mmCIF file of N, CA and C in Angstrom:
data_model
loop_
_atom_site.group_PDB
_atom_site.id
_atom_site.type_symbol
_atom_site.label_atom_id
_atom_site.label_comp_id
_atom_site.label_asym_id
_atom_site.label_seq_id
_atom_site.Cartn_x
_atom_site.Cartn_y
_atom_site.Cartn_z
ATOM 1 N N UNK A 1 0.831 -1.192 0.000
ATOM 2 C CA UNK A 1 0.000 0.000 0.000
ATOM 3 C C UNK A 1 0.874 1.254 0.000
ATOM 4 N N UNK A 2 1.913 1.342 0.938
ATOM 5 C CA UNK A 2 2.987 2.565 1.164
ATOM 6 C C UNK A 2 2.098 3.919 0.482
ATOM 7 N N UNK A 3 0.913 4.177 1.099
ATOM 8 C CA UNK A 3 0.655 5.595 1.094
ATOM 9 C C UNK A 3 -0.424 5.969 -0.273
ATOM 10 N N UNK A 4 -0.216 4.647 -1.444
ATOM 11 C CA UNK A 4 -1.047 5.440 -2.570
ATOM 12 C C UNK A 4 -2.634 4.855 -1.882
ATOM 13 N N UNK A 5 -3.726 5.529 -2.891
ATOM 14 C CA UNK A 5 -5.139 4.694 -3.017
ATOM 15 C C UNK A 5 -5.358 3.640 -3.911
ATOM 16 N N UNK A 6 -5.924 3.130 -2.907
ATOM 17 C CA UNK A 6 -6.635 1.414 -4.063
ATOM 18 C C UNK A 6 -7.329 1.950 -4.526
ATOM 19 N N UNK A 7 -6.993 2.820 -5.734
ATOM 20 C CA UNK A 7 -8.857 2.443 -7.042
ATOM 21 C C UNK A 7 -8.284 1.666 -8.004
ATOM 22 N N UNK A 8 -9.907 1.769 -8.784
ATOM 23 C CA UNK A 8 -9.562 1.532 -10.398
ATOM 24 C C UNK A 8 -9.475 2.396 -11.124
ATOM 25 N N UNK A 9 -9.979 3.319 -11.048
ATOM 26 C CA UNK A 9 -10.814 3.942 -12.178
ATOM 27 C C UNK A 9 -9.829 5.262 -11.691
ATOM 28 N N UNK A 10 -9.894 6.371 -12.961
ATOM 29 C CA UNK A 10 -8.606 7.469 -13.150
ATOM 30 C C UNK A 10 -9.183 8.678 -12.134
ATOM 31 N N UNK A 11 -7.592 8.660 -11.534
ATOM 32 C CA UNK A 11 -7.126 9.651 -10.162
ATOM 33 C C UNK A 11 -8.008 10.894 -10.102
ATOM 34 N N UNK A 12 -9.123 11.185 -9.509
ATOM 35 C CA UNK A 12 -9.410 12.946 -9.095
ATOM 36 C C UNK A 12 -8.449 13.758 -8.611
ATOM 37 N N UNK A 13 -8.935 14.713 -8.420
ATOM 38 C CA UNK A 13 -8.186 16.100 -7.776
ATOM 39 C C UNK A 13 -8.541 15.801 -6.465
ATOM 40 N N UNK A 14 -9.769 15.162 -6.122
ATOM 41 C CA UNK A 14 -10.282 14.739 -3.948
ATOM 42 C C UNK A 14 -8.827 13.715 -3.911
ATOM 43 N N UNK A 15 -8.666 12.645 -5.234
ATOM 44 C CA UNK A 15 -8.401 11.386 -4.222
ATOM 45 C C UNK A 15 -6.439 12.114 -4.320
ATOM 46 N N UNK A 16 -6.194 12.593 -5.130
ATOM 47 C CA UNK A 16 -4.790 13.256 -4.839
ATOM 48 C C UNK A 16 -4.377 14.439 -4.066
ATOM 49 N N UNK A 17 -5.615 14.398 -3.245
ATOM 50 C CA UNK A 17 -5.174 15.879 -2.203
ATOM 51 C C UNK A 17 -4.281 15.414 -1.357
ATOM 52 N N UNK A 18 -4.781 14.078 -0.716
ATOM 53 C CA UNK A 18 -3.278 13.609 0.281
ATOM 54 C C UNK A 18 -1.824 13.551 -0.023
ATOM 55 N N UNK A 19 -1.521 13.878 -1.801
ATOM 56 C CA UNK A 19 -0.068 13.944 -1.682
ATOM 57 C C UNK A 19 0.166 15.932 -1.647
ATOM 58 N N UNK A 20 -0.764 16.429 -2.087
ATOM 59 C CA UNK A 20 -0.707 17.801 -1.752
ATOM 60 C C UNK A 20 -0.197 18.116 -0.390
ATOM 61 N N UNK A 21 -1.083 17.693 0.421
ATOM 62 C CA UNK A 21 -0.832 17.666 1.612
ATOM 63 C C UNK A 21 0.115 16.981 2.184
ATOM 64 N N UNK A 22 0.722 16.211 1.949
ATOM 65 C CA UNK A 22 2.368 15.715 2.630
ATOM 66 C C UNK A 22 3.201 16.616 1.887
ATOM 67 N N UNK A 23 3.286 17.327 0.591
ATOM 68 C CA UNK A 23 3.954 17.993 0.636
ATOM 69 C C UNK A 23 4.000 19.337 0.924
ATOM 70 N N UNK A 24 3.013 19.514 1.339
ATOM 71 C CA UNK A 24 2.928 21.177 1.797
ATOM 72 C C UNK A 24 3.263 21.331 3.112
ATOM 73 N N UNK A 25 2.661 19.995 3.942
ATOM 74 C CA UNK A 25 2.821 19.813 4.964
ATOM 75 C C UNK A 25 4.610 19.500 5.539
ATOM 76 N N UNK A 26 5.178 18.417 4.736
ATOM 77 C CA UNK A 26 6.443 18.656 5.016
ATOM 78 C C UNK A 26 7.672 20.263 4.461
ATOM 79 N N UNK A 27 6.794 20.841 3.373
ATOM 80 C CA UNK A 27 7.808 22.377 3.125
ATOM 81 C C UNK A 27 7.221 23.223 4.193
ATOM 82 N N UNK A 28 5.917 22.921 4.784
ATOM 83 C CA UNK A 28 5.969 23.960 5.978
ATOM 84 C C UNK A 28 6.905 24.238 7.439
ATOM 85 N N UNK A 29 7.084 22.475 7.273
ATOM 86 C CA UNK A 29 7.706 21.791 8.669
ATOM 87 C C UNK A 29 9.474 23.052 8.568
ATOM 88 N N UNK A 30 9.722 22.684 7.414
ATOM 89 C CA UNK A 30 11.083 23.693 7.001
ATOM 90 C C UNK A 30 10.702 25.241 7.294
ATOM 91 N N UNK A 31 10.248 25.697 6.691
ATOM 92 C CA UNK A 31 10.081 27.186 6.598
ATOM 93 C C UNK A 31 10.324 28.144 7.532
ATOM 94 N N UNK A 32 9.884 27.553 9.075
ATOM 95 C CA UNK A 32 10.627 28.082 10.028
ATOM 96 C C UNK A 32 11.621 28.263 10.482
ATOM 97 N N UNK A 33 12.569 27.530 9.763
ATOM 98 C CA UNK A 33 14.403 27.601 9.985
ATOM 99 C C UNK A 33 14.658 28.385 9.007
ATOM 100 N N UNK A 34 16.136 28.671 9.420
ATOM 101 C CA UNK A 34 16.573 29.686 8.150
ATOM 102 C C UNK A 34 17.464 28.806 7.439
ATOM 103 N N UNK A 35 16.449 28.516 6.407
ATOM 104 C CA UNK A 35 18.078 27.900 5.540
ATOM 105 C C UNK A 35 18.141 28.851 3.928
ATOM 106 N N UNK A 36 19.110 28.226 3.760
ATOM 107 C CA UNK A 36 20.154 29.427 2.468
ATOM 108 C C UNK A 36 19.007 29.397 1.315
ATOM 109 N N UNK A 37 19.331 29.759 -0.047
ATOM 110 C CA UNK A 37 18.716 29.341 -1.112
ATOM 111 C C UNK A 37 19.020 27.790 -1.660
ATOM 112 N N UNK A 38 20.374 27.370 -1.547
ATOM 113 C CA UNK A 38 21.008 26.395 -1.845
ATOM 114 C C UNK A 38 20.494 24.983 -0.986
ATOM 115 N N UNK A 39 19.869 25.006 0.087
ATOM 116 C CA UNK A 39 19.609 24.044 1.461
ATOM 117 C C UNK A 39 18.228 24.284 0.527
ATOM 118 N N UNK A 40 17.285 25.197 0.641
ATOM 119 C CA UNK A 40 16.149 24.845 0.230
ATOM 120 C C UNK A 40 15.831 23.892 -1.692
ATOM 121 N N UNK A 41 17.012 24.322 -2.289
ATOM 122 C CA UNK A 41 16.817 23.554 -3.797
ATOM 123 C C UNK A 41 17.452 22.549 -3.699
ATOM 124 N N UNK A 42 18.229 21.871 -2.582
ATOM 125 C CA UNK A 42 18.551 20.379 -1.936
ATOM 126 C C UNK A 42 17.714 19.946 -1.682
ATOM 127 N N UNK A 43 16.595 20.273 -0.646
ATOM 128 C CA UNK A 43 15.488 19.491 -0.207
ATOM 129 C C UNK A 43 14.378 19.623 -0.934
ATOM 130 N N UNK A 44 13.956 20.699 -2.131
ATOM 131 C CA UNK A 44 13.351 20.646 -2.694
ATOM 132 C C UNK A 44 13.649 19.023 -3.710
ATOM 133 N N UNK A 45 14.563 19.500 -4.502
ATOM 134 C CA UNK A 45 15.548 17.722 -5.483
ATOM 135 C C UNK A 45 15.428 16.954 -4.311
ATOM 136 N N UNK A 46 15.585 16.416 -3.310
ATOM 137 C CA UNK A 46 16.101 15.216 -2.609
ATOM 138 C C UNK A 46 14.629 14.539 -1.732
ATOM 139 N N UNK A 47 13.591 15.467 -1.271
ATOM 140 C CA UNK A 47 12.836 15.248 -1.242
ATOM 141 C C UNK A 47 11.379 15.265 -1.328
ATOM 142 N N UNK A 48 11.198 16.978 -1.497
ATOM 143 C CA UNK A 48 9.641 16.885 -2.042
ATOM 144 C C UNK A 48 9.368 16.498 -3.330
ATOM 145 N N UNK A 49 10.560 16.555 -4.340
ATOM 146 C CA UNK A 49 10.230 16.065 -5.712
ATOM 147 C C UNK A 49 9.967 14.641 -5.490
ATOM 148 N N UNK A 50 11.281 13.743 -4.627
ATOM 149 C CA UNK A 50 10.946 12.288 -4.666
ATOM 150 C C UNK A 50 9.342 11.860 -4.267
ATOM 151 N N UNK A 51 8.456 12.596 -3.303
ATOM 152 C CA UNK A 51 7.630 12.396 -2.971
ATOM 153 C C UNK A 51 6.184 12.310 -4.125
ATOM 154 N N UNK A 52 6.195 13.013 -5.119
ATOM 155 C CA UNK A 52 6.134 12.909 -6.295
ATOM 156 C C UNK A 52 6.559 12.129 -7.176
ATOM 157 N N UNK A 53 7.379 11.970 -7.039
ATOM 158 C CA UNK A 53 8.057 11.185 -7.996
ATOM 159 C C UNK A 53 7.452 9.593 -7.886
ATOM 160 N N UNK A 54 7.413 9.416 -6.771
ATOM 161 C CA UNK A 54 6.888 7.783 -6.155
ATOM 162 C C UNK A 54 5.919 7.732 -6.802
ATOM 163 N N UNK A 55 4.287 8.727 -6.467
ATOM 164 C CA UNK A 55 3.238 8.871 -7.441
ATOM 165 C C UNK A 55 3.143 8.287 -8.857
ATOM 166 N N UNK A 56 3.951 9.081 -9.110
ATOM 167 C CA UNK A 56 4.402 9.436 -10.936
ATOM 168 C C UNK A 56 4.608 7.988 -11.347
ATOM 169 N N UNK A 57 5.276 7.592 -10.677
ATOM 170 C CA UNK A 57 5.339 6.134 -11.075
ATOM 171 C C UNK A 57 4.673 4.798 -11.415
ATOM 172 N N UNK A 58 3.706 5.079 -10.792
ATOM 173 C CA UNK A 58 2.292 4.313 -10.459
ATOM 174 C C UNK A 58 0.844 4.796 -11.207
ATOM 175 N N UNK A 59 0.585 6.689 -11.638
ATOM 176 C CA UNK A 59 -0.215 6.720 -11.670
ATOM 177 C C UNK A 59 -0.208 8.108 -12.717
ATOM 178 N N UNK A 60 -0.979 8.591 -13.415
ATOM 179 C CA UNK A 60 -0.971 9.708 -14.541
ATOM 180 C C UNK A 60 -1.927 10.807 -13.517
ATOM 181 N N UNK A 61 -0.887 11.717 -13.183
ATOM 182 C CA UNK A 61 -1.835 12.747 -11.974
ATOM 183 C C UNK A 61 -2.224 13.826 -12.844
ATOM 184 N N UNK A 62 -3.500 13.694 -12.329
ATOM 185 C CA UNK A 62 -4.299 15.308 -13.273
ATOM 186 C C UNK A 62 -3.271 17.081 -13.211
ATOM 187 N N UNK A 63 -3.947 17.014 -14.065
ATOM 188 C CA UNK A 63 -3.241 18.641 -14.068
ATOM 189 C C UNK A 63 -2.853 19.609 -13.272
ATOM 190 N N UNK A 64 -4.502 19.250 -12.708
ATOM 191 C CA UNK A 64 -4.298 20.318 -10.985
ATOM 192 C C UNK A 64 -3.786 20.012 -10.002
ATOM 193 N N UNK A 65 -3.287 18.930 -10.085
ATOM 194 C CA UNK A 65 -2.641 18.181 -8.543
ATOM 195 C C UNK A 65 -1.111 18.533 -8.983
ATOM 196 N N UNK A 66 -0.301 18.475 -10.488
ATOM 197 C CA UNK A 66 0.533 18.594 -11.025
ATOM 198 C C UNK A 66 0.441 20.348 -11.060
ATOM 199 N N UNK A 67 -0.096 21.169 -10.672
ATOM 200 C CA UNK A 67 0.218 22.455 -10.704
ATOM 201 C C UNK A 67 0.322 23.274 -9.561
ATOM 202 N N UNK A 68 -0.822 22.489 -8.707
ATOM 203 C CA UNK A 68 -0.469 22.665 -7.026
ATOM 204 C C UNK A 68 0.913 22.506 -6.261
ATOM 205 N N UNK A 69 1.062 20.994 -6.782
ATOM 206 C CA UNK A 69 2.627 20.634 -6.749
ATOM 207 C C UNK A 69 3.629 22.022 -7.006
ATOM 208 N N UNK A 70 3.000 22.065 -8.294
ATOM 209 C CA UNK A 70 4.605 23.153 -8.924
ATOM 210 C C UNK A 70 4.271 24.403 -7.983
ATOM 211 N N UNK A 71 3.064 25.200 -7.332
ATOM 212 C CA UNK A 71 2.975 26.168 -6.358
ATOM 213 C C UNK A 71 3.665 25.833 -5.244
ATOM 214 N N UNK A 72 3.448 24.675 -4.646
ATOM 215 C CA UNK A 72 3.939 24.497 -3.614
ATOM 216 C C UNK A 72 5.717 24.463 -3.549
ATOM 217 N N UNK A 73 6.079 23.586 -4.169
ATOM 218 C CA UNK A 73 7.867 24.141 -4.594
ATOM 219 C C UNK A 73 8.323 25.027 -4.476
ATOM 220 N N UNK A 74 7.380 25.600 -5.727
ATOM 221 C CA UNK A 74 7.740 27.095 -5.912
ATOM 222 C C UNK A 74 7.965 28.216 -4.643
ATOM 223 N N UNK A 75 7.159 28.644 -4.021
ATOM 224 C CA UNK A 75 6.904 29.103 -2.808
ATOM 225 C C UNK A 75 7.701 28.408 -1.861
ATOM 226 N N UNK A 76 8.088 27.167 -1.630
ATOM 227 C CA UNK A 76 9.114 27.101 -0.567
ATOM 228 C C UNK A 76 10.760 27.224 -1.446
ATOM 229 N N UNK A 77 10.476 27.151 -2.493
ATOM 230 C CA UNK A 77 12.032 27.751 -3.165
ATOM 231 C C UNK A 77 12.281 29.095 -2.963
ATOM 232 N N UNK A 78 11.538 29.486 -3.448
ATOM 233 C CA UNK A 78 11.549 31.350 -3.334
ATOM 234 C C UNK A 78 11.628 32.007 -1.358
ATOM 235 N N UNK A 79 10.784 30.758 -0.856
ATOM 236 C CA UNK A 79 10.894 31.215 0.159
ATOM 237 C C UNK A 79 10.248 32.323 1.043
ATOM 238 N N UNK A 80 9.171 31.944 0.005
ATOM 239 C CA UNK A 80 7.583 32.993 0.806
ATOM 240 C C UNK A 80 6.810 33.094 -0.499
ATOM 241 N N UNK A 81 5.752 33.949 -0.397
ATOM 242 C CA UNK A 81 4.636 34.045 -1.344
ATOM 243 C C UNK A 81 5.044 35.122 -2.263
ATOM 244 N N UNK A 82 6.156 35.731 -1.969
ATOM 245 C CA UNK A 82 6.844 37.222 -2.593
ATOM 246 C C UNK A 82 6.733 36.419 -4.217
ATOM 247 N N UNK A 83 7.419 37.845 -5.194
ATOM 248 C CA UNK A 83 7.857 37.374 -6.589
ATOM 249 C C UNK A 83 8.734 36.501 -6.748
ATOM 250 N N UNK A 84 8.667 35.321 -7.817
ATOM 251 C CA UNK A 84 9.836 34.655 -8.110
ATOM 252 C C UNK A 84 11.216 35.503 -8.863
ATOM 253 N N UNK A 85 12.406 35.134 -9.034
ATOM 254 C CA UNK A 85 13.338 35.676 -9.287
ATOM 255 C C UNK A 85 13.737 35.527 -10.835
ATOM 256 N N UNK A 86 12.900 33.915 -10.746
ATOM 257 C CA UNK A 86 13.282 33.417 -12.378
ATOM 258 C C UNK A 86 11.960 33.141 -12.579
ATOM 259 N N UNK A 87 11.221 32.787 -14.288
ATOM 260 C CA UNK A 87 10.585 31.894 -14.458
ATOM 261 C C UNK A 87 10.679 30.244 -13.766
ATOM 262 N N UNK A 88 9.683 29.487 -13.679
ATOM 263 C CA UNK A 88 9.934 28.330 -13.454
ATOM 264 C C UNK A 88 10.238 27.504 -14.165
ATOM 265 N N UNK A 89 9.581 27.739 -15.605
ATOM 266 C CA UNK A 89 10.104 27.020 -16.894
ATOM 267 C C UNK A 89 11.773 27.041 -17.095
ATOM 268 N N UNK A 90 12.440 28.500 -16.246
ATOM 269 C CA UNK A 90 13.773 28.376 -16.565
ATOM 270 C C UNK A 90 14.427 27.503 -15.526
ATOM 271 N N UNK A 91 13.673 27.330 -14.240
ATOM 272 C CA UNK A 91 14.289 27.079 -13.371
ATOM 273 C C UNK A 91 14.120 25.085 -13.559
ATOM 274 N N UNK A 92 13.332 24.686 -14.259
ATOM 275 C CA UNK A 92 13.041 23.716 -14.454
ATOM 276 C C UNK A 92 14.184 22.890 -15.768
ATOM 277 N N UNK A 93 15.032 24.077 -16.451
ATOM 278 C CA UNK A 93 15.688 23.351 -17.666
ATOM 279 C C UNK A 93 17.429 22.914 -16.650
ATOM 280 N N UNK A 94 17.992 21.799 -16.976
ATOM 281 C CA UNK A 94 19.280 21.464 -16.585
ATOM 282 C C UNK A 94 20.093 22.478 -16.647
ATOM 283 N N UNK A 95 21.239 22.184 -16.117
ATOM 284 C CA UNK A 95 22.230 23.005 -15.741
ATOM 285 C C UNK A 95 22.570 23.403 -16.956
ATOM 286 N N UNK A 96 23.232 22.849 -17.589
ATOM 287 C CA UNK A 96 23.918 22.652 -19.145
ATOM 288 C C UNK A 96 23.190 23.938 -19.608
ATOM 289 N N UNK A 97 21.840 23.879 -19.409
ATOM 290 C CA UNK A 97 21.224 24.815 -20.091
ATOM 291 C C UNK A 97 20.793 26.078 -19.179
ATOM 292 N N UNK A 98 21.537 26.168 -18.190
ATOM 293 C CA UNK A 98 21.518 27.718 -16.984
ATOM 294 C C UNK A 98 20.421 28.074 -16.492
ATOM 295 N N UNK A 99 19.123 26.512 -15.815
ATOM 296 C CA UNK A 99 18.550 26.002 -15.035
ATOM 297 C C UNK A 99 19.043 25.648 -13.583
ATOM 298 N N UNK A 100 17.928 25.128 -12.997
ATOM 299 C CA UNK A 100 18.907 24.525 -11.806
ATOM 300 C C UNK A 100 18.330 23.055 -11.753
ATOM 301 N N UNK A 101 18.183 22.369 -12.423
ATOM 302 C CA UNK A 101 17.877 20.972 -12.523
ATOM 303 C C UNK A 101 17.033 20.204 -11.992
ATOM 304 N N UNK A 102 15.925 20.980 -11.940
ATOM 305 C CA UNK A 102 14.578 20.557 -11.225
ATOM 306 C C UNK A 102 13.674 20.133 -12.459
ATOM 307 N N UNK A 103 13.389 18.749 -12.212
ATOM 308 C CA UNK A 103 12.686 18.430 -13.304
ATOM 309 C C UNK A 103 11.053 19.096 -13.614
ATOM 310 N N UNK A 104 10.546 18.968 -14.787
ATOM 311 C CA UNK A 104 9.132 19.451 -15.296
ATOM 312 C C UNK A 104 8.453 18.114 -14.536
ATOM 313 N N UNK A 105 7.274 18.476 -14.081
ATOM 314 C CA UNK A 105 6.752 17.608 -13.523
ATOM 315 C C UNK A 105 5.575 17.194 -14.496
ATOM 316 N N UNK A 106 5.131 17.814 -15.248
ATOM 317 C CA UNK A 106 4.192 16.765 -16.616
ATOM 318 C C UNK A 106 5.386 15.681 -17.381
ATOM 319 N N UNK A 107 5.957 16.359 -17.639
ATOM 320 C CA UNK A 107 6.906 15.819 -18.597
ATOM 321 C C UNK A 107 7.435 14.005 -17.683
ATOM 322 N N UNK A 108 7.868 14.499 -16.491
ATOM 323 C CA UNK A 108 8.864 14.189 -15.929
ATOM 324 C C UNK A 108 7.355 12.570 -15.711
ATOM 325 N N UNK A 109 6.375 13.076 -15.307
ATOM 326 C CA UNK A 109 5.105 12.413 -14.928
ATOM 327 C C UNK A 109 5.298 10.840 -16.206
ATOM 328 N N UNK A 110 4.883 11.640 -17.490
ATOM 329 C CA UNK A 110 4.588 10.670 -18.612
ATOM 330 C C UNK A 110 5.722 10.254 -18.828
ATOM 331 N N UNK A 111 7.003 10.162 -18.522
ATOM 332 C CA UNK A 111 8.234 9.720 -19.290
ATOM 333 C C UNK A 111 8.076 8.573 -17.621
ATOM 334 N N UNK A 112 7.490 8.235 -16.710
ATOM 335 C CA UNK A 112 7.867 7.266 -15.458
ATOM 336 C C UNK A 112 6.894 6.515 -16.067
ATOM 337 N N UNK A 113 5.892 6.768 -16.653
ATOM 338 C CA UNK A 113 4.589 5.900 -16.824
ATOM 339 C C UNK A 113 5.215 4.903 -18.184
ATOM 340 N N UNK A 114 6.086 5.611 -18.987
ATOM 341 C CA UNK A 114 6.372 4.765 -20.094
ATOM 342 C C UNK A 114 7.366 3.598 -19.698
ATOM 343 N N UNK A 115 8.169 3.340 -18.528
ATOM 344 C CA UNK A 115 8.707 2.563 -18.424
ATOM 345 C C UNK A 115 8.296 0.950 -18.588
#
């Protein structure tokens, strides 16, 4: 079981609120410490993406659960509700390409399902 839902039938926006919520819930748990920009795009890559990522693997998540996601990141990257500094689309392309290597999460979604 490790956390997903037993259905059959294709994922809502109700039955994927619980991964919303572990991850909002664990970038809140952070937010009260001070960490750098660099500490927060570590734990962003190392673990709220993995937390997602597990999903992704198993299941084709609707749009809105996949955009909530990208708010929620977003906002604990930046590090409050203020303006972002970059686009996210930029912040989403590899290094190589003067990103910071945070994967697209549609993209990143349908390329786990094809395995």
């Amino acid at each position: 079981y490790l956390g997903l839902p037993l259905i059959t039938k294709r994922l809502s926006k109700g039955v994927c609120s619980t991964l919303v919520e572990r991850i909002t819930a664990r970038a809140n748990s952070w937010v009260s410490k001070a960490l750098s920009f660099a500490g927060r795009l570590q734990l962003v890559k190392a673990t709220l993406l993995s937390m997602q990522c597990y999903w992704c693997n198993i299941f084709l998540l609707p749009m809105s659960t996949i955009k909530e996601c990208e708010r929620v990141l977003r906002t604990f990257l930046w590090g409050g509700s203020g303006r972002a500094k970059v686009k996210w689309a930029d912040v989403c392309k590899p290094f190589s390409e003067g990103g910071l290597g945070i994967r697209e999460l549609r993209t990143w979604n349908k390329a786990l399902l094809l395995k």
